[in-house]
């Protein structure tokens, strides 16, 4: 009775919308009325989002029960009460947006099937069920993330051009093609991502193979410093009658804000933690999800909960400033959502305690810091030396890296820092900048097999 | 509320301030693993820094971070010159803001890989 079982997928079943038979894929491609080459969403000429990542995450089941680009009524319901039309909770509108000119050129209408090409090759298709318009993208962006007036529990500042997620929604094209996606030509992942790709069906199989019943997820968009490592280790003591069998790192791979680390360094940096034996590989697994981060703190945490429940995790650790940028949200807004709820977002109780909510269990953690008195990495709710504490500020650590100062072992494991330097050499820069993002958008994370149609 | 800035001191910088009297003001961080100066900025000075650099932010420790590396380098130079950690140093750095921004433009494309 005290044992915790693997939760079912959000919505009851995993969506897998991937055609693996090349002949069937060709046949479906030929049935399409028109062809569209996927382009990144741009802001000032810099890529900020690529809808291909949403298509991948939807079709491989990370976002179950979402099956495609959303209809107008669904987007409106999400903005009002963060629920899909089938009642299951979901935080963000997800749409396939194009320009009026593109719609005219394509000449498609409701009932048509549109072939979506990526890197010049057939990739997926969308069965168009509705075509609708975004009247005011800025208003959509603001409603997506909230305002201090409408969401006073957690929103502290009005969103603006410094908030990447707000900029993504503000930059959407006005025409939305709504309908289900299907991948008809399965992509292959480039190095180093190929060895970390574990979509929900596979992750559930992998946990079972390893004998893991309880798995706690660590969300990351960072190369792990020691504070992150101790968060993982200590949160991992959560479980049922014993600590969680597995600690999963699920990195978000996609466009990130300038100053975050490159995706390659993030994922290999986490791998270095287990290769170095700091958390042994038998208990630690590194995976990723394709998603251009919106940095929506509590809303992003809901998406994270959905992804990781779909992957089969029983627990999810949440810290301070979860998936946050700036001070738009209160720093523990995510923990508020997962403990008492945020009524103005449609949750009068925790997202675990509402109908059609989540079953993955939150492990809300406060902070880890270095304590020179304890002479160890200390948990804020244990350590009484609050005057002497030295916090792991991500931006402080990034500043140290940028200045070329070799980080002490109490900040980065040497193996992890070597990964930063490896990718620094590759990109001539330790962090995401416009050059990295532009080059990455040409390369993406995948290649596609030839498909002659 | 006061804001702070941290200036990390590697071996080269430690050598540069030897005998300046600034050694007494060094903060030992992370159990002595890192040396740094900590500057306390008045609200007005903090605002000037924040306004001058789009990327600048205040972290959870109330420290101003994410300023260009050129800013940190210039800040150290002015500290070493003035032998002070006061607002006068920030004024001297802000007087060189054009030079810092020019260097920052270059460093947004390239940062030298450290040799160890």
mmCIF file of N, CA, C and O in Angstrom, chain A residues 162 257 320-321 326-327 331 367 370 372 390-393 395-396 398-400 402-406 408 410-411 417 421 424-425 427-431 433 435, chain B residues 6-10 13 28-34 50 53-61 65-66 69 72-73 106-114 116:
data_model
loop_
_atom_site.group_PDB
_atom_site.id
_atom_site.type_symbol
_atom_site.label_atom_id
_atom_site.label_comp_id
_atom_site.label_asym_id
_atom_site.label_seq_id
_atom_site.Cartn_x
_atom_site.Cartn_y
_atom_site.Cartn_z
ATOM 1 N N UNK A 162 12.199 41.119 -22.891
ATOM 2 C CA UNK A 162 13.299 40.367 -22.278
ATOM 3 C C UNK A 162 12.868 38.956 -21.911
ATOM 4 O O UNK A 162 13.662 38.168 -21.411
ATOM 5 N N UNK A 257 17.761 31.312 -24.170
ATOM 6 C CA UNK A 257 18.129 32.726 -24.137
ATOM 7 C C UNK A 257 19.658 32.860 -24.202
ATOM 8 O O UNK A 257 20.395 31.943 -23.791
ATOM 9 N N UNK A 320 13.923 26.534 -6.626
ATOM 10 C CA UNK A 320 13.630 27.975 -6.707
ATOM 11 C C UNK A 320 13.732 28.435 -8.168
ATOM 12 O O UNK A 320 14.522 27.905 -8.933
ATOM 13 N N UNK A 321 12.922 29.422 -8.558
ATOM 14 C CA UNK A 321 13.003 30.002 -9.902
ATOM 15 C C UNK A 321 12.999 28.923 -10.979
ATOM 16 O O UNK A 321 13.831 28.941 -11.896
ATOM 17 N N UNK A 326 14.467 36.386 -15.282
ATOM 18 C CA UNK A 326 14.067 37.658 -14.674
ATOM 19 C C UNK A 326 13.250 37.448 -13.412
ATOM 20 O O UNK A 326 13.314 36.392 -12.776
ATOM 21 N N UNK A 327 12.497 38.492 -13.065
ATOM 22 C CA UNK A 327 11.707 38.410 -11.832
ATOM 23 C C UNK A 327 10.227 38.593 -12.126
ATOM 24 O O UNK A 327 9.485 39.162 -11.332
ATOM 25 N N UNK A 331 9.560 33.858 -6.985
ATOM 26 C CA UNK A 331 10.592 32.831 -7.163
ATOM 27 C C UNK A 331 10.126 31.399 -6.814
ATOM 28 O O UNK A 331 10.685 30.433 -7.312
ATOM 29 N N UNK A 367 16.658 25.539 -1.167
ATOM 30 C CA UNK A 367 17.927 25.866 -1.832
ATOM 31 C C UNK A 367 19.094 25.070 -1.259
ATOM 32 O O UNK A 367 19.059 24.650 -0.106
ATOM 33 N N UNK A 370 26.679 26.633 -0.358
ATOM 34 C CA UNK A 370 27.907 26.183 0.279
ATOM 35 C C UNK A 370 27.979 26.855 1.641
ATOM 36 O O UNK A 370 27.809 28.079 1.746
ATOM 37 N N UNK A 372 30.499 27.580 4.673
ATOM 38 C CA UNK A 372 31.893 27.466 5.113
ATOM 39 C C UNK A 372 32.020 26.980 6.558
ATOM 40 O O UNK A 372 33.078 26.483 6.950
ATOM 41 N N UNK A 390 27.004 30.720 1.140
ATOM 42 C CA UNK A 390 27.402 31.223 -0.171
ATOM 43 C C UNK A 390 26.583 30.497 -1.223
ATOM 44 O O UNK A 390 26.701 29.283 -1.399
ATOM 45 N N UNK A 391 25.715 31.277 -1.873
ATOM 46 C CA UNK A 391 24.739 30.666 -2.772
ATOM 47 C C UNK A 391 25.357 30.321 -4.129
ATOM 48 O O UNK A 391 26.255 31.018 -4.595
ATOM 49 N N UNK A 392 24.791 29.277 -4.739
ATOM 50 C CA UNK A 392 25.170 28.947 -6.108
ATOM 51 C C UNK A 392 24.288 29.777 -7.037
ATOM 52 O O UNK A 392 23.185 29.362 -7.381
ATOM 53 N N UNK A 393 24.761 30.924 -7.384
ATOM 54 C CA UNK A 393 24.006 31.718 -8.339
ATOM 55 C C UNK A 393 24.445 31.308 -9.740
ATOM 56 O O UNK A 393 25.640 31.358 -10.059
ATOM 57 N N UNK A 395 24.058 32.782 -12.519
ATOM 58 C CA UNK A 395 24.683 33.861 -13.285
ATOM 59 C C UNK A 395 26.082 34.177 -12.754
ATOM 60 O O UNK A 395 26.973 34.532 -13.526
ATOM 61 N N UNK A 396 26.286 34.000 -11.458
ATOM 62 C CA UNK A 396 27.632 34.177 -10.913
ATOM 63 C C UNK A 396 28.571 33.129 -11.506
ATOM 64 O O UNK A 396 29.691 33.422 -11.928
ATOM 65 N N UNK A 398 28.191 31.516 -14.319
ATOM 66 C CA UNK A 398 28.423 31.813 -15.751
ATOM 67 C C UNK A 398 29.460 32.921 -15.915
ATOM 68 O O UNK A 398 30.305 32.870 -16.799
ATOM 69 N N UNK A 399 29.403 33.925 -15.034
ATOM 70 C CA UNK A 399 30.374 35.009 -15.085
ATOM 71 C C UNK A 399 31.782 34.499 -14.866
ATOM 72 O O UNK A 399 32.733 34.905 -15.539
ATOM 73 N N UNK A 400 31.915 33.570 -13.933
ATOM 74 C CA UNK A 400 33.232 32.986 -13.648
ATOM 75 C C UNK A 400 33.749 32.230 -14.867
ATOM 76 O O UNK A 400 34.916 32.340 -15.246
ATOM 77 N N UNK A 402 32.863 32.703 -18.002
ATOM 78 C CA UNK A 402 33.145 33.644 -19.096
ATOM 79 C C UNK A 402 34.479 34.353 -18.894
ATOM 80 O O UNK A 402 35.177 34.656 -19.853
ATOM 81 N N UNK A 403 34.837 34.618 -17.643
ATOM 82 C CA UNK A 403 36.109 35.285 -17.373
ATOM 83 C C UNK A 403 37.290 34.333 -17.485
ATOM 84 O O UNK A 403 38.436 34.730 -17.302
ATOM 85 N N UNK A 404 37.003 33.072 -17.748
ATOM 86 C CA UNK A 404 38.081 32.101 -17.941
ATOM 87 C C UNK A 404 38.744 31.674 -16.646
ATOM 88 O O UNK A 404 39.883 31.221 -16.647
ATOM 89 N N UNK A 405 38.030 31.848 -15.544
ATOM 90 C CA UNK A 405 38.584 31.452 -14.247
ATOM 91 C C UNK A 405 38.249 29.985 -13.991
ATOM 92 O O UNK A 405 37.078 29.589 -14.078
ATOM 93 N N UNK A 406 39.277 29.193 -13.720
ATOM 94 C CA UNK A 406 39.052 27.766 -13.514
ATOM 95 C C UNK A 406 38.202 27.573 -12.259
ATOM 96 O O UNK A 406 38.588 27.992 -11.173
ATOM 97 N N UNK A 408 36.606 26.163 -8.941
ATOM 98 C CA UNK A 408 37.010 25.183 -7.936
ATOM 99 C C UNK A 408 36.054 23.987 -7.912
ATOM 100 O O UNK A 408 34.907 24.094 -8.355
ATOM 101 N N UNK A 410 34.435 22.773 -5.701
ATOM 102 C CA UNK A 410 33.230 22.974 -4.901
ATOM 103 C C UNK A 410 32.132 23.640 -5.741
ATOM 104 O O UNK A 410 30.983 23.738 -5.313
ATOM 105 N N UNK A 411 32.485 24.070 -6.945
ATOM 106 C CA UNK A 411 31.474 24.668 -7.842
ATOM 107 C C UNK A 411 31.165 23.748 -9.021
ATOM 108 O O UNK A 411 30.005 23.480 -9.322
ATOM 109 N N UNK A 417 33.343 20.584 -16.067
ATOM 110 C CA UNK A 417 33.953 21.791 -16.631
ATOM 111 C C UNK A 417 34.662 21.473 -17.957
ATOM 112 O O UNK A 417 34.631 22.269 -18.898
ATOM 113 N N UNK A 421 34.379 23.342 -21.654
ATOM 114 C CA UNK A 421 35.512 23.803 -22.478
ATOM 115 C C UNK A 421 35.526 23.097 -23.837
ATOM 116 O O UNK A 421 35.817 23.719 -24.860
ATOM 117 N N UNK A 424 33.013 24.903 -25.838
ATOM 118 C CA UNK A 424 33.502 26.273 -25.992
ATOM 119 C C UNK A 424 34.470 26.311 -27.179
ATOM 120 O O UNK A 424 34.402 27.199 -28.033
ATOM 121 N N UNK A 425 35.366 25.342 -27.240
ATOM 122 C CA UNK A 425 36.317 25.266 -28.359
ATOM 123 C C UNK A 425 35.568 25.088 -29.681
ATOM 124 O O UNK A 425 35.932 25.669 -30.701
ATOM 125 N N UNK A 427 32.439 25.971 -30.472
ATOM 126 C CA UNK A 427 31.609 27.110 -30.895
ATOM 127 C C UNK A 427 32.300 28.462 -30.679
ATOM 128 O O UNK A 427 31.691 29.502 -30.924
ATOM 129 N N UNK A 428 33.547 28.447 -30.199
ATOM 130 C CA UNK A 428 34.279 29.685 -29.884
ATOM 131 C C UNK A 428 33.567 30.539 -28.843
ATOM 132 O O UNK A 428 33.770 31.755 -28.769
ATOM 133 N N UNK A 429 32.692 29.910 -28.104
ATOM 134 C CA UNK A 429 31.914 30.668 -27.123
ATOM 135 C C UNK A 429 31.335 29.680 -26.110
ATOM 136 O O UNK A 429 30.886 28.602 -26.505
ATOM 137 N N UNK A 430 31.335 30.048 -24.841
ATOM 138 C CA UNK A 430 30.834 29.065 -23.858
ATOM 139 C C UNK A 430 29.319 29.035 -23.717
ATOM 140 O O UNK A 430 28.773 28.121 -23.099
ATOM 141 N N UNK A 431 28.635 30.055 -24.261
ATOM 142 C CA UNK A 431 27.184 30.175 -24.042
ATOM 143 C C UNK A 431 26.445 30.331 -25.372
ATOM 144 O O UNK A 431 27.059 30.556 -26.403
ATOM 145 N N UNK A 433 24.725 32.293 -28.056
ATOM 146 C CA UNK A 433 24.668 33.666 -28.574
ATOM 147 C C UNK A 433 23.963 33.609 -29.921
ATOM 148 O O UNK A 433 23.572 32.526 -30.386
ATOM 149 N N UNK A 435 25.004 33.841 -32.888
ATOM 150 C CA UNK A 435 25.712 33.021 -33.881
ATOM 151 C C UNK A 435 25.411 31.535 -33.656
ATOM 152 O O UNK A 435 25.093 30.802 -34.597
ATOM 153 N N UNK B 6 30.401 41.495 -7.621
ATOM 154 C CA UNK B 6 31.536 40.683 -7.221
ATOM 155 C C UNK B 6 32.612 40.758 -8.306
ATOM 156 O O UNK B 6 32.289 40.687 -9.490
ATOM 157 N N UNK B 7 33.851 40.951 -7.883
ATOM 158 C CA UNK B 7 34.968 40.943 -8.840
ATOM 159 C C UNK B 7 35.873 39.779 -8.462
ATOM 160 O O UNK B 7 36.507 39.795 -7.395
ATOM 161 N N UNK B 8 35.885 38.776 -9.310
ATOM 162 C CA UNK B 8 36.695 37.591 -8.998
ATOM 163 C C UNK B 8 38.176 37.887 -9.200
ATOM 164 O O UNK B 8 38.548 38.641 -10.110
ATOM 165 N N UNK B 9 39.002 37.295 -8.358
ATOM 166 C CA UNK B 9 40.438 37.559 -8.403
ATOM 167 C C UNK B 9 41.185 36.270 -8.704
ATOM 168 O O UNK B 9 41.257 35.382 -7.854
ATOM 169 N N UNK B 10 41.700 36.173 -9.917
ATOM 170 C CA UNK B 10 42.551 35.017 -10.223
ATOM 171 C C UNK B 10 43.985 35.356 -9.827
ATOM 172 O O UNK B 10 44.254 36.431 -9.274
ATOM 173 N N UNK B 13 45.321 38.741 -11.096
ATOM 174 C CA UNK B 13 44.761 39.908 -10.410
ATOM 175 C C UNK B 13 45.276 40.007 -8.970
ATOM 176 O O UNK B 13 45.505 41.109 -8.457
ATOM 177 N N UNK B 28 36.894 35.684 0.982
ATOM 178 C CA UNK B 28 37.188 34.280 0.654
ATOM 179 C C UNK B 28 35.852 33.591 0.402
ATOM 180 O O UNK B 28 35.002 33.545 1.285
ATOM 181 N N UNK B 29 35.691 33.066 -0.782
ATOM 182 C CA UNK B 29 34.415 32.409 -1.119
ATOM 183 C C UNK B 29 34.613 30.909 -1.213
ATOM 184 O O UNK B 29 35.701 30.435 -1.533
ATOM 185 N N UNK B 30 33.533 30.203 -0.985
ATOM 186 C CA UNK B 30 33.511 28.741 -1.123
ATOM 187 C C UNK B 30 34.698 28.098 -0.392
ATOM 188 O O UNK B 30 35.491 27.364 -0.973
ATOM 189 N N UNK B 31 34.778 28.434 0.886
ATOM 190 C CA UNK B 31 35.809 27.818 1.734
ATOM 191 C C UNK B 31 37.214 28.206 1.333
ATOM 192 O O UNK B 31 38.152 27.441 1.557
ATOM 193 N N UNK B 32 37.367 29.386 0.736
ATOM 194 C CA UNK B 32 38.695 29.847 0.341
ATOM 195 C C UNK B 32 39.078 29.414 -1.055
ATOM 196 O O UNK B 32 40.181 29.687 -1.520
ATOM 197 N N UNK B 33 38.167 28.759 -1.757
ATOM 198 C CA UNK B 33 38.478 28.283 -3.104
ATOM 199 C C UNK B 33 38.494 29.416 -4.118
ATOM 200 O O UNK B 33 39.096 29.298 -5.177
ATOM 201 N N UNK B 34 37.830 30.507 -3.800
ATOM 202 C CA UNK B 34 37.784 31.661 -4.708
ATOM 203 C C UNK B 34 38.038 32.931 -3.900
ATOM 204 O O UNK B 34 37.551 33.066 -2.780
ATOM 205 N N UNK B 50 22.533 48.997 -14.347
ATOM 206 C CA UNK B 50 21.464 48.208 -14.969
ATOM 207 C C UNK B 50 20.983 48.869 -16.268
ATOM 208 O O UNK B 50 20.706 48.191 -17.248
ATOM 209 N N UNK B 53 23.509 48.474 -19.353
ATOM 210 C CA UNK B 53 23.742 47.168 -19.995
ATOM 211 C C UNK B 53 22.459 46.341 -20.021
ATOM 212 O O UNK B 53 21.935 45.945 -18.966
ATOM 213 N N UNK B 54 22.002 46.074 -21.221
ATOM 214 C CA UNK B 54 20.741 45.370 -21.447
ATOM 215 C C UNK B 54 20.719 43.999 -20.767
ATOM 216 O O UNK B 54 19.689 43.550 -20.262
ATOM 217 N N UNK B 55 21.857 43.333 -20.754
ATOM 218 C CA UNK B 55 21.898 41.962 -20.226
ATOM 219 C C UNK B 55 21.948 41.910 -18.697
ATOM 220 O O UNK B 55 21.710 40.851 -18.109
ATOM 221 N N UNK B 56 22.275 43.023 -18.064
ATOM 222 C CA UNK B 56 22.490 43.003 -16.609
ATOM 223 C C UNK B 56 21.228 42.593 -15.862
ATOM 224 O O UNK B 56 20.122 42.944 -16.250
ATOM 225 N N UNK B 57 21.417 41.799 -14.828
ATOM 226 C CA UNK B 57 20.282 41.413 -13.991
ATOM 227 C C UNK B 57 20.742 41.301 -12.545
ATOM 228 O O UNK B 57 21.949 41.260 -12.268
ATOM 229 N N UNK B 58 19.759 41.264 -11.657
ATOM 230 C CA UNK B 58 20.080 41.100 -10.235
ATOM 231 C C UNK B 58 19.738 39.668 -9.867
ATOM 232 O O UNK B 58 18.621 39.196 -10.119
ATOM 233 N N UNK B 59 20.697 38.950 -9.298
ATOM 234 C CA UNK B 59 20.424 37.542 -8.993
ATOM 235 C C UNK B 59 19.819 37.392 -7.586
ATOM 236 O O UNK B 59 19.553 38.382 -6.897
ATOM 237 N N UNK B 60 19.630 36.137 -7.187
ATOM 238 C CA UNK B 60 18.924 35.889 -5.926
ATOM 239 C C UNK B 60 19.722 36.351 -4.705
ATOM 240 O O UNK B 60 19.192 36.419 -3.612
ATOM 241 N N UNK B 61 20.996 36.681 -4.912
ATOM 242 C CA UNK B 61 21.808 37.166 -3.792
ATOM 243 C C UNK B 61 21.819 38.695 -3.716
ATOM 244 O O UNK B 61 22.546 39.267 -2.918
ATOM 245 N N UNK B 65 24.628 40.827 -11.985
ATOM 246 C CA UNK B 65 25.411 39.865 -12.774
ATOM 247 C C UNK B 65 25.092 40.062 -14.256
ATOM 248 O O UNK B 65 24.309 40.935 -14.620
ATOM 249 N N UNK B 66 25.657 39.208 -15.073
ATOM 250 C CA UNK B 66 25.407 39.209 -16.521
ATOM 251 C C UNK B 66 25.772 40.543 -17.187
ATOM 252 O O UNK B 66 25.159 40.921 -18.182
ATOM 253 N N UNK B 69 31.925 40.952 -19.924
ATOM 254 C CA UNK B 69 33.235 40.643 -19.327
ATOM 255 C C UNK B 69 34.104 41.900 -19.320
ATOM 256 O O UNK B 69 34.869 42.141 -18.384
ATOM 257 N N UNK B 72 33.624 43.777 -16.219
ATOM 258 C CA UNK B 72 34.331 43.200 -15.062
ATOM 259 C C UNK B 72 35.822 43.541 -15.129
ATOM 260 O O UNK B 72 36.436 43.872 -14.109
ATOM 261 N N UNK B 73 36.364 43.457 -16.345
ATOM 262 C CA UNK B 73 37.793 43.739 -16.522
ATOM 263 C C UNK B 73 38.067 45.208 -16.183
ATOM 264 O O UNK B 73 39.004 45.523 -15.439
ATOM 265 N N UNK B 106 32.227 42.797 -29.376
ATOM 266 C CA UNK B 106 33.152 41.757 -29.869
ATOM 267 C C UNK B 106 33.013 40.482 -29.055
ATOM 268 O O UNK B 106 33.035 39.383 -29.589
ATOM 269 N N UNK B 107 32.869 40.633 -27.746
ATOM 270 C CA UNK B 107 32.835 39.427 -26.914
ATOM 271 C C UNK B 107 31.493 38.688 -27.008
ATOM 272 O O UNK B 107 31.386 37.564 -26.530
ATOM 273 N N UNK B 108 30.495 39.309 -27.650
ATOM 274 C CA UNK B 108 29.248 38.557 -27.841
ATOM 275 C C UNK B 108 29.400 37.529 -28.954
ATOM 276 O O UNK B 108 28.576 36.641 -29.127
ATOM 277 N N UNK B 109 30.478 37.657 -29.729
ATOM 278 C CA UNK B 109 30.754 36.694 -30.811
ATOM 279 C C UNK B 109 31.851 35.718 -30.435
ATOM 280 O O UNK B 109 31.891 34.590 -30.912
ATOM 281 N N UNK B 110 32.786 36.175 -29.613
ATOM 282 C CA UNK B 110 33.952 35.341 -29.337
ATOM 283 C C UNK B 110 34.487 35.586 -27.927
ATOM 284 O O UNK B 110 34.631 36.732 -27.501
ATOM 285 N N UNK B 111 34.753 34.514 -27.231
ATOM 286 C CA UNK B 111 35.477 34.598 -25.959
ATOM 287 C C UNK B 111 36.602 33.580 -26.024
ATOM 288 O O UNK B 111 36.369 32.432 -26.427
ATOM 289 N N UNK B 112 37.815 33.995 -25.683
ATOM 290 C CA UNK B 112 38.935 33.053 -25.811
ATOM 291 C C UNK B 112 38.773 31.855 -24.876
ATOM 292 O O UNK B 112 38.375 32.008 -23.722
ATOM 293 N N UNK B 113 39.084 30.690 -25.407
ATOM 294 C CA UNK B 113 39.023 29.474 -24.592
ATOM 295 C C UNK B 113 40.170 29.516 -23.582
ATOM 296 O O UNK B 113 41.310 29.804 -23.956
ATOM 297 N N UNK B 114 39.889 29.278 -22.309
ATOM 298 C CA UNK B 114 40.968 29.347 -21.306
ATOM 299 C C UNK B 114 41.994 28.224 -21.489
ATOM 300 O O UNK B 114 41.649 27.122 -21.906
ATOM 301 N N UNK B 116 44.597 25.895 -19.555
ATOM 302 C CA UNK B 116 44.960 25.469 -18.186
ATOM 303 C C UNK B 116 46.063 24.442 -18.251
ATOM 304 O O UNK B 116 46.051 23.582 -19.111
#
